[in-house]
Coordinates of C-alpha atoms and ligand atoms in Angstrom, one line a residue:
M10 CA -33.7 -1.9 -5.8
I11 CA -33.0 -2.2 -2.1
R12 CA -33.1 1.2 -0.3
I13 CA -31.0 2.2 2.6
D14 CA -33.0 2.6 5.7
A15 CA -34.1 6.2 6.4
S16 CA -32.9 6.0 10.0
I17 CA -29.3 6.1 8.9
P18 CA -28.0 9.8 8.8
R19 CA -27.2 11.1 5.3
A20 CA -24.1 13.2 4.4
Q21 CA -24.8 16.5 2.7
E22 CA -22.8 18.2 -0.1
T23 CA -21.5 14.9 -1.4
A24 CA -20.0 16.5 -4.5
Q25 CA -17.1 17.4 -2.2
L26 CA -16.3 13.7 -1.8
F27 CA -14.6 13.8 -5.2
D28 CA -12.6 17.0 -4.7
D29 CA -11.5 16.4 -1.1
P30 CA -12.5 12.8 0.0
L31 CA -10.6 12.8 3.3
G32 CA -11.8 16.3 4.3
F33 CA -15.4 15.5 3.3
L34 CA -15.4 12.3 5.4
A35 CA -13.9 14.0 8.4
R36 CA -16.5 16.8 8.3
A37 CA -19.4 14.4 7.8
R38 CA -18.2 12.1 10.6
A39 CA -17.9 15.1 13.0
A40 CA -21.5 16.1 12.1
L41 CA -23.2 12.6 11.8
G42 CA -21.3 10.1 14.0
D43 CA -19.9 6.6 13.3
V44 CA -22.2 5.4 10.5
F45 CA -23.7 7.6 7.7
V46 CA -24.8 7.3 4.1
I47 CA -22.6 8.9 1.4
R48 CA -24.4 7.8 -1.6
E49 CA -27.7 6.0 -2.6
E50 CA -28.2 3.4 -5.2
K51 CA -24.7 3.4 -6.7
A52 CA -21.3 2.1 -5.8
L53 CA -18.3 4.4 -5.3
L54 CA -15.1 2.3 -5.4
S55 CA -16.3 -1.3 -5.9
R56 CA -18.1 -1.4 -9.3
A57 CA -20.8 -3.6 -7.6
A58 CA -23.9 -3.9 -9.8
D59 CA -27.3 -3.2 -8.2
C60 CA -25.5 -1.6 -5.3
A61 CA -27.8 -0.3 -2.5
G62 CA -25.4 2.6 -1.9
V63 CA -22.4 3.5 0.1
I64 CA -22.1 3.7 3.9
A65 CA -19.1 5.1 5.7
V66 CA -18.2 3.4 9.0
F67 CA -16.0 4.6 11.8
G68 CA -15.0 3.4 15.3
A69 CA -12.8 0.4 16.4
A70 CA -15.8 -1.9 17.1
N71 CA -17.3 -1.3 13.6
H72 CA -13.9 -1.7 11.9
Q73 CA -13.4 -5.0 13.7
A74 CA -16.9 -6.2 12.8
V75 CA -16.4 -5.3 9.1
L76 CA -12.8 -6.6 8.7
T77 CA -13.1 -9.8 10.7
D78 CA -16.2 -11.3 9.0
A79 CA -14.9 -11.8 5.5
E80 CA -18.0 -13.7 4.4
L81 CA -20.5 -11.1 5.5
F82 CA -18.3 -8.2 4.3
R83 CA -16.7 -9.5 1.2
Q84 CA -14.0 -8.0 -1.0
P85 CA -15.2 -6.3 -4.2
I86 CA -14.5 -8.2 -7.4
S87 CA -11.5 -7.2 -9.4
A88 CA -11.6 -4.8 -12.4
A89 CA -10.4 -7.7 -14.6
Q90 CA -13.6 -9.7 -13.8
H91 CA -15.8 -6.6 -14.1
I92 CA -14.7 -5.7 -17.6
S93 CA -14.7 -9.4 -18.6
L94 CA -11.1 -9.8 -19.5
P95 CA -9.9 -13.3 -20.7
Q96 CA -9.6 -16.0 -18.1
T97 CA -5.8 -15.8 -18.1
L98 CA -6.0 -12.2 -16.9
I99 CA -8.7 -12.9 -14.3
N100 CA -6.4 -15.6 -12.9
L101 CA -3.5 -13.2 -12.6
N102 CA -5.4 -11.4 -9.9
R103 CA -6.7 -14.4 -8.0
G104 CA -4.4 -13.9 -5.1
L105 CA -5.4 -14.0 -1.4
H106 CA -7.5 -10.8 -1.7
S107 CA -10.0 -12.6 -3.8
M108 CA -10.1 -15.9 -1.9
Q109 CA -12.6 -16.8 0.8
G110 CA -13.2 -19.3 3.6
A111 CA -11.1 -22.4 4.2
Q112 CA -9.2 -21.9 0.9
H113 CA -8.2 -18.4 1.9
D114 CA -7.1 -19.5 5.4
Q115 CA -5.0 -22.4 4.0
H116 CA -3.3 -20.2 1.4
Q117 CA -2.8 -17.4 3.9
R118 CA -0.9 -19.8 6.2
L119 CA 1.3 -20.9 3.4
L120 CA 2.1 -17.4 2.2
M121 CA 2.7 -15.9 5.7
N122 CA 5.1 -18.7 6.4
V123 CA 7.0 -18.0 3.2
L124 CA 7.0 -14.3 3.9
S125 CA 7.9 -14.5 7.6
D126 CA 10.7 -12.7 9.6
R127 CA 12.7 -15.9 9.4
S128 CA 12.8 -15.7 5.6
N129 CA 13.9 -12.1 5.7
E130 CA 16.7 -12.8 8.1
G131 CA 18.2 -15.3 5.6
R132 CA 18.1 -12.7 2.8
R133 CA 19.9 -9.9 4.6
E134 CA 23.0 -10.0 2.4
L135 CA 20.9 -10.1 -0.8
V136 CA 19.1 -6.9 0.2
Q137 CA 22.4 -5.2 1.3
T138 CA 24.0 -6.0 -2.1
G139 CA 20.9 -4.8 -3.9
L140 CA 21.1 -1.5 -2.0
E141 CA 24.8 -1.1 -2.6
Q142 CA 24.2 -1.6 -6.4
F143 CA 21.3 0.8 -6.4
V144 CA 23.2 3.7 -5.0
T145 CA 26.1 3.4 -7.3
G146 CA 23.9 5.5 -9.6
W147 CA 23.5 8.2 -7.0
K148 CA 26.0 11.1 -6.6
Y149 CA 26.3 13.9 -4.0
D150 CA 24.4 17.1 -5.0
Q151 CA 22.6 15.2 -7.7
Q152 CA 18.8 15.9 -8.0
I153 CA 16.4 13.0 -8.1
F154 CA 12.7 12.5 -8.5
L155 CA 11.9 10.8 -5.2
L156 CA 8.9 8.6 -6.0
A157 CA 10.4 7.4 -9.3
E158 CA 13.6 6.5 -7.5
M159 CA 11.8 4.7 -4.7
R160 CA 9.8 2.7 -7.3
R161 CA 13.1 1.8 -9.0
L162 CA 14.6 0.7 -5.7
M163 CA 11.7 -1.4 -4.7
L164 CA 11.6 -3.0 -8.1
A165 CA 15.2 -3.9 -7.8
L166 CA 14.9 -5.3 -4.2
S167 CA 11.6 -7.1 -4.8
T168 CA 13.0 -8.8 -7.9
R169 CA 15.9 -10.2 -5.9
L170 CA 13.8 -11.1 -3.0
L171 CA 10.9 -12.7 -4.9
F172 CA 12.4 -14.2 -8.0
G173 CA 15.9 -14.7 -6.6
E174 CA 19.3 -14.1 -8.2
Q175 CA 19.7 -17.3 -10.1
Y176 CA 16.9 -17.0 -12.7
D177 CA 18.3 -15.4 -15.8
E178 CA 15.1 -13.7 -16.9
S179 CA 14.2 -12.2 -13.4
A180 CA 14.8 -8.6 -14.5
Q181 CA 12.7 -8.9 -17.7
L182 CA 9.9 -10.7 -15.8
A183 CA 9.9 -8.1 -13.1
T184 CA 9.7 -5.3 -15.7
L185 CA 6.8 -7.0 -17.5
A186 CA 5.0 -7.4 -14.1
E187 CA 5.5 -3.7 -13.4
Q188 CA 4.2 -2.7 -16.8
Y189 CA 1.2 -4.9 -16.4
F190 CA 0.6 -3.4 -12.9
H191 CA 0.6 0.2 -14.3
A192 CA -1.6 -0.7 -17.2
R193 CA -4.1 -2.5 -14.9
R194 CA -4.1 0.4 -12.5
A195 CA -4.9 2.8 -15.3
V196 CA -7.9 0.7 -16.2
A197 CA -9.0 0.1 -12.5
S198 CA -8.8 3.7 -11.5
T199 CA -11.4 4.9 -14.1
F200 CA -15.0 3.7 -14.1
K201 CA -15.2 4.0 -17.9
A202 CA -14.8 0.7 -19.9
P203 CA -11.3 0.8 -21.5
D204 CA -11.1 1.7 -25.2
K205 CA -10.1 -1.0 -27.7
G206 CA -6.4 0.0 -27.8
T207 CA -6.1 0.1 -23.9
R208 CA -7.9 -3.2 -23.6
A209 CA -5.7 -4.9 -26.3
K210 CA -2.5 -3.6 -24.6
L211 CA -3.6 -4.9 -21.2
I212 CA -4.5 -8.3 -22.6
S213 CA -1.2 -8.5 -24.5
L214 CA 0.8 -7.6 -21.3
G215 CA -1.2 -9.9 -19.1
T216 CA -0.8 -12.8 -21.5
S217 CA 3.0 -12.3 -21.7
L218 CA 3.2 -12.0 -18.0
D219 CA 1.2 -15.2 -17.5
S220 CA 3.6 -17.1 -19.9
G221 CA 6.6 -15.5 -18.2
L222 CA 5.5 -16.6 -14.8
R223 CA 4.7 -20.1 -16.0
R224 CA 8.3 -20.4 -17.4
Y225 CA 9.6 -19.2 -14.1
I226 CA 7.6 -21.7 -12.1
H227 CA 8.7 -24.5 -14.5
W228 CA 12.4 -23.5 -14.0
S229 CA 12.0 -23.0 -10.3
R230 CA 10.5 -26.5 -9.8
K231 CA 13.6 -28.0 -11.5
A232 CA 16.2 -25.7 -10.1
T233 CA 14.7 -25.0 -6.6
G234 CA 14.9 -21.2 -7.2
D235 CA 16.5 -19.1 -4.4
G236 CA 13.7 -16.4 -4.2
L237 CA 10.7 -16.4 -2.0
L238 CA 8.6 -17.4 -4.9
G239 CA 11.0 -20.3 -5.4
T240 CA 10.1 -21.4 -1.9
L241 CA 6.4 -21.1 -2.6
T242 CA 6.8 -23.2 -5.8
S243 CA 8.6 -26.0 -3.9
L244 CA 5.6 -26.5 -1.6
E245 CA 3.9 -28.8 -4.2
T246 CA 0.5 -28.1 -2.7
L247 CA -0.3 -25.3 -5.1
S248 CA -1.4 -25.7 -8.7
D249 CA 0.3 -23.8 -11.6
D250 CA -2.7 -21.4 -11.8
E251 CA -2.5 -20.7 -8.1
L252 CA 1.3 -20.1 -8.2
V253 CA 0.9 -17.7 -11.2
A254 CA -1.8 -15.7 -9.3
H255 CA 0.2 -15.6 -6.0
S256 CA 3.4 -14.7 -7.8
N257 CA 1.8 -11.8 -9.6
V258 CA -0.1 -10.5 -6.6
L259 CA 2.8 -10.8 -4.2
F260 CA 5.2 -9.1 -6.6
M261 CA 2.8 -6.2 -7.3
S262 CA 2.0 -5.8 -3.6
S263 CA 5.6 -5.6 -2.8
L264 CA 6.2 -2.6 -5.2
E265 CA 3.8 0.4 -4.8
P266 CA 2.9 0.6 -1.1
T267 CA 6.6 0.2 -0.1
A268 CA 7.8 2.8 -2.6
V269 CA 5.1 5.2 -1.5
T270 CA 5.8 4.7 2.2
L271 CA 9.5 5.4 1.6
T272 CA 8.7 8.4 -0.4
W273 CA 6.5 9.9 2.4
A274 CA 9.0 9.0 5.1
I275 CA 11.9 10.7 3.2
L276 CA 9.7 13.7 2.3
I277 CA 8.8 14.2 5.9
L278 CA 12.4 13.7 7.0
S279 CA 13.6 16.3 4.4
Q280 CA 11.9 18.9 6.7
L281 CA 13.4 17.6 9.9
P282 CA 17.3 18.0 9.8
D283 CA 17.8 17.3 13.5
L284 CA 15.9 14.0 13.3
R285 CA 17.9 13.0 10.1
R286 CA 21.1 13.5 12.0
S287 CA 19.9 11.7 15.1
L288 CA 18.7 8.7 13.0
R289 CA 22.2 8.4 11.6
E290 CA 23.5 8.0 15.1
D291 CA 20.7 5.9 16.6
Q292 CA 18.7 3.7 14.2
S293 CA 16.4 2.5 17.0
Q294 CA 14.2 5.5 16.3
L295 CA 13.5 4.2 12.8
D296 CA 10.5 2.1 13.9
G297 CA 8.8 5.2 15.4
V298 CA 9.5 7.1 12.1
I299 CA 8.0 4.3 10.0
N300 CA 5.0 3.8 12.3
E301 CA 4.3 7.5 12.3
T302 CA 4.6 7.8 8.5
L303 CA 2.2 4.9 8.1
R304 CA -0.1 6.5 10.6
L305 CA -0.3 10.0 9.1
L306 CA 0.2 9.3 5.4
T307 CA -1.1 5.7 5.3
P308 CA -1.0 4.4 1.7
N309 CA -4.2 2.4 2.4
A310 CA -6.2 5.6 3.1
L311 CA -9.6 4.1 2.2
M312 CA -10.8 0.5 2.3
T313 CA -14.0 -1.0 0.9
R314 CA -16.2 -4.1 1.4
L315 CA -19.6 -5.2 0.2
T316 CA -22.3 -6.7 2.5
T317 CA -23.5 -10.1 1.4
R318 CA -26.7 -9.9 3.6
P319 CA -28.4 -7.4 5.8
T320 CA -26.6 -6.7 9.1
P321 CA -26.6 -4.1 11.9
L322 CA -23.7 -1.7 12.4
S323 CA -23.8 0.5 15.5
S324 CA -27.4 -0.7 15.6
F325 CA -28.3 0.8 12.2
P326 CA -29.8 -1.7 9.7
V327 CA -27.4 -2.0 6.8
P328 CA -28.8 -3.7 3.7
A329 CA -27.3 -6.4 1.6
N330 CA -25.1 -5.4 -1.4
C331 CA -24.1 -2.2 0.2
E332 CA -20.6 -0.7 -0.2
I333 CA -18.9 -0.1 3.2
L334 CA -16.2 2.5 3.3
I335 CA -13.6 2.5 6.0
S336 CA -10.9 5.2 6.3
P337 CA -7.7 4.1 8.1
F338 CA -6.4 7.7 7.3
L339 CA -9.1 9.2 9.6
A340 CA -9.0 6.3 12.1
H341 CA -5.3 7.0 12.6
R342 CA -6.1 10.6 13.6
E343 CA -8.6 10.0 16.4
P344 CA -7.5 12.4 19.1
E345 CA -8.6 10.0 21.9
R346 CA -6.3 7.4 20.5
F347 CA -3.5 9.6 19.2
P348 CA -3.2 12.8 21.2
R349 CA -2.1 15.8 19.0
P350 CA -3.2 13.6 16.1
N351 CA -1.9 15.6 13.2
E352 CA 1.6 16.0 14.6
F353 CA 4.5 13.8 13.4
L354 CA 5.8 12.5 16.7
P355 CA 7.9 9.3 16.2
E356 CA 8.5 9.2 20.0
R357 CA 4.8 8.5 20.6
W358 CA 5.5 4.9 19.6
Q359 CA 7.7 4.2 22.6
G360 CA 5.6 1.5 24.4
L361 CA 2.5 2.2 22.2
K362 CA 0.6 -0.8 20.9
P363 CA -2.7 0.3 19.5
S364 CA -5.4 -2.3 18.7
P365 CA -5.3 -3.5 15.1
F366 CA -8.7 -1.8 14.5
V367 CA -7.5 1.6 15.7
Y368 CA -4.2 1.6 13.8
F369 CA -4.2 -0.6 10.7
P370 CA -1.9 0.5 7.8
F371 CA -1.7 -3.2 6.9
G372 CA -5.4 -3.9 7.2
G373 CA -6.8 -6.0 10.0
G374 CA -8.9 -9.1 10.6
A375 CA -9.3 -11.8 7.9
H376 CA -7.4 -10.1 5.0
Y377 CA -4.6 -8.7 7.1
C378 CA -1.5 -8.0 5.0
A379 CA 0.4 -11.2 4.3
G380 CA 3.6 -9.3 3.5
R381 CA 3.7 -7.0 6.5
S382 CA 7.1 -8.5 7.8
L383 CA 8.6 -8.3 4.4
A384 CA 7.3 -4.7 3.9
T385 CA 8.6 -3.4 7.2
Y386 CA 11.9 -5.2 6.6
M387 CA 12.4 -3.6 3.1
I388 CA 11.4 -0.2 4.3
K389 CA 13.5 -0.1 7.4
T390 CA 16.6 -1.5 5.8
S391 CA 16.3 0.8 2.8
L392 CA 15.7 3.9 5.0
A393 CA 18.6 3.1 7.3
F394 CA 20.9 2.5 4.4
L395 CA 20.0 5.6 2.4
L396 CA 20.2 7.9 5.4
Q397 CA 23.6 6.7 6.3
R398 CA 25.0 7.6 2.9
F399 CA 23.0 10.6 1.9
D400 CA 21.2 13.6 3.4
P401 CA 18.1 14.0 1.3
V402 CA 16.6 17.5 1.2
L403 CA 14.1 19.1 -1.1
A404 CA 16.0 20.7 -3.9
F405 CA 13.9 23.9 -3.6
D406 CA 10.6 25.0 -2.0
Q407 CA 7.9 22.7 -3.5
E408 CA 4.2 22.6 -3.4
I409 CA 3.2 18.9 -3.3
D410 CA -0.3 17.8 -3.8
W411 CA -1.7 14.3 -3.0
K412 CA -4.3 11.9 -4.5
I413 CA -5.8 8.5 -3.8
D414 CA -5.2 6.3 -6.8
I415 CA -5.6 2.9 -5.0
V416 CA -3.0 4.2 -2.6
L417 CA -2.4 7.7 -1.2
L418 CA 0.5 9.1 -3.2
P419 CA 2.0 12.5 -4.2
V420 CA 0.5 14.0 -7.4
N421 CA 3.8 15.7 -8.4
D422 CA 7.0 13.8 -7.7
P423 CA 9.2 15.7 -5.1
V424 CA 12.6 16.8 -6.5
M425 CA 15.3 16.0 -3.9
S426 CA 18.9 17.0 -3.7
L427 CA 21.2 14.3 -2.3
R428 CA 23.6 16.1 0.0
R429 CA 26.6 14.6 1.7
P430 CA 25.8 13.8 5.4
E431 CA 27.5 16.5 7.6
S432 CA 27.5 16.9 11.3
T433 CA 25.3 20.1 10.8
P434 CA 22.6 18.9 8.5
V435 CA 21.5 21.0 5.6
V436 CA 18.2 22.8 5.7
G437 CA 16.8 22.3 2.2
G438 CA 13.7 23.5 0.3
K439 CA 10.4 23.8 2.2
L440 CA 7.5 21.5 1.7
I441 CA 4.4 23.6 1.1
G442 CA 0.8 23.0 -0.2
P443 CA -1.7 20.2 0.3
V444 CA 0.6 17.5 1.7
R445 CA 2.1 19.9 4.2
E446 CA -1.5 20.7 5.4
L447 CA -2.0 17.0 6.2
I448 CA 0.8 16.9 8.8
K449 CA 2.1 19.2 11.5
L450 CA 5.9 19.1 11.8
K451 CA 8.2 20.5 14.4
S452 CA 10.7 22.4 12.3
Ligands
HEM509 C1 4.0 -0.6 3.1 C2 3.7 -1.7 2.4 C3 2.4 -2.3 2.5 C4 1.2 -1.9 2.9 C5 0.8 -0.5 3.5 C6 0.2 -2.9 2.7 C7 -1.1 -2.8 3.0 C8 -2.0 -3.9 2.9 C9 -3.4 -3.8 3.3 C10 -4.1 -2.6 3.9 C11 -4.0 -5.0 3.1 C12 -5.4 -5.4 3.4 C13 -6.3 -5.0 2.3 C14 -7.8 -5.2 2.6 O1 -8.1 -5.8 3.6 O2 -8.6 -4.8 1.8 C15 -3.0 -5.8 2.5 C16 -3.2 -7.1 2.1 C17 -2.2 -7.9 1.5 N1 -0.9 -7.5 1.3 FE1 0.0 -5.8 1.8 N2 0.8 -4.0 2.2 C18 2.2 -3.7 2.0 C19 3.1 -4.5 1.5 C20 3.0 -5.8 1.1 C21 4.0 -6.7 0.6 C22 5.5 -6.4 0.6 C23 3.4 -7.9 0.2 C24 3.9 -9.1 -0.3 C25 5.1 -9.3 -0.9 C26 2.0 -7.7 0.5 C27 1.0 -8.7 0.3 C28 -0.3 -8.6 0.6 C29 -1.3 -9.6 0.4 C30 -1.0 -11.0 -0.3 C31 -2.5 -9.2 0.9 C32 -3.9 -9.9 0.9 C33 -4.1 -10.6 2.2 C34 -5.4 -11.4 2.2 O3 -6.3 -11.0 1.4 O4 -5.5 -12.3 3.0 N3 1.7 -6.5 1.0 N4 -1.8 -5.1 2.4

């Protein structure tokens, strides 16, 4: 067993890591500096066997070193591989995340081209119709569960954008992909091996999804499907297995982080009536609102990598097979980079362009998010549309807690009331509790 060098500072009271991971990391960082050991001899998030332990790493130069060299700091293997699921299910997760080297770079170029701003522009009408249809189900003064509704909205938009409107089975395929995503997440977020029933359900969903995606690819090759995945299918450089994997990973990636970001943005705005009104008149402030939401409540709160060989970080000797933990959540609150770091200040983004290793809600370096343009487009268009038609406020005072379950998300789903937009916006229920403690708001 490789031991972590004694010169690297050790965090104390590591039990707190599980109760309050972000608070624990912030306190340990303040006491110990940019590099410290959280755990010896055992992985935390990656399931790596024979892991030397876990080291937390801070500071833009360290973030850059870890995120840029994807061969030295590799992505952990997927849960599907770890629990030895059948090959079909392992293939479903073989998207860009799990690729390396020249193959990764070639596929990254292809995917980024398909998911570019140019592609989004051509799909403006499709998104607009999707939003119009979605809100036909919303009435003034109705109460909604915010995260559940944002998941439903992102499912509707992603289905149109990725599978297109011409494929008859788009909706069923999308629902199946979503079910598989939630079943897989339930397995991935616990370190226990799944019981027989859970495993059988996951295999059944994954096998159906694989067949469904293959039928879609077959149809799309013949019909030149109108969705983004149709464009990918027409490229002819990708095998069926590769197309299945990319389709699944892109579809899944387009759902949860976008739904969660919209949820956080609307929850914050529910506390800021003047800003809601001013956004209705001047949408140019939306970029600042989205950047600030992604700064303070970044879905990607923690990231992890595994060292493939010994390497120095801040001149400490880090061994091979060591889990490296990076926290964009805390990086985004560095007071030297973001003065008054805990305050929600959309106006701070006027003219601000932080380095991609200081502010990185979409990751940075080699595995930088391939869907960033699509994500910002979906979030911005949806937020603008919903705020024009509704004034969302908390239905009553609510204590909202948070958790990290792959992404940072609310534990209890905020209940919103959909008010009619008036010139004097309504002051709704107050946000209280743990989420409120993560952000300072001008009321
Ligand atoms: C707010 C929404 C989103 C957030 C916050 C987000 C965040 C991220 C982050 C942090 C990474 C890097 C992970 C790492 O390095 O370990 C990533 C990678 C990725 N994202 Fe996103 N993402 C979002 C939306 C999307 C969308 C809409 C798509 C596609 C439809 C997408 C596709 C991908 C892919 C394929 C990768 C892997 C890139 C690679 O490994 O080269 N993401 N995303």
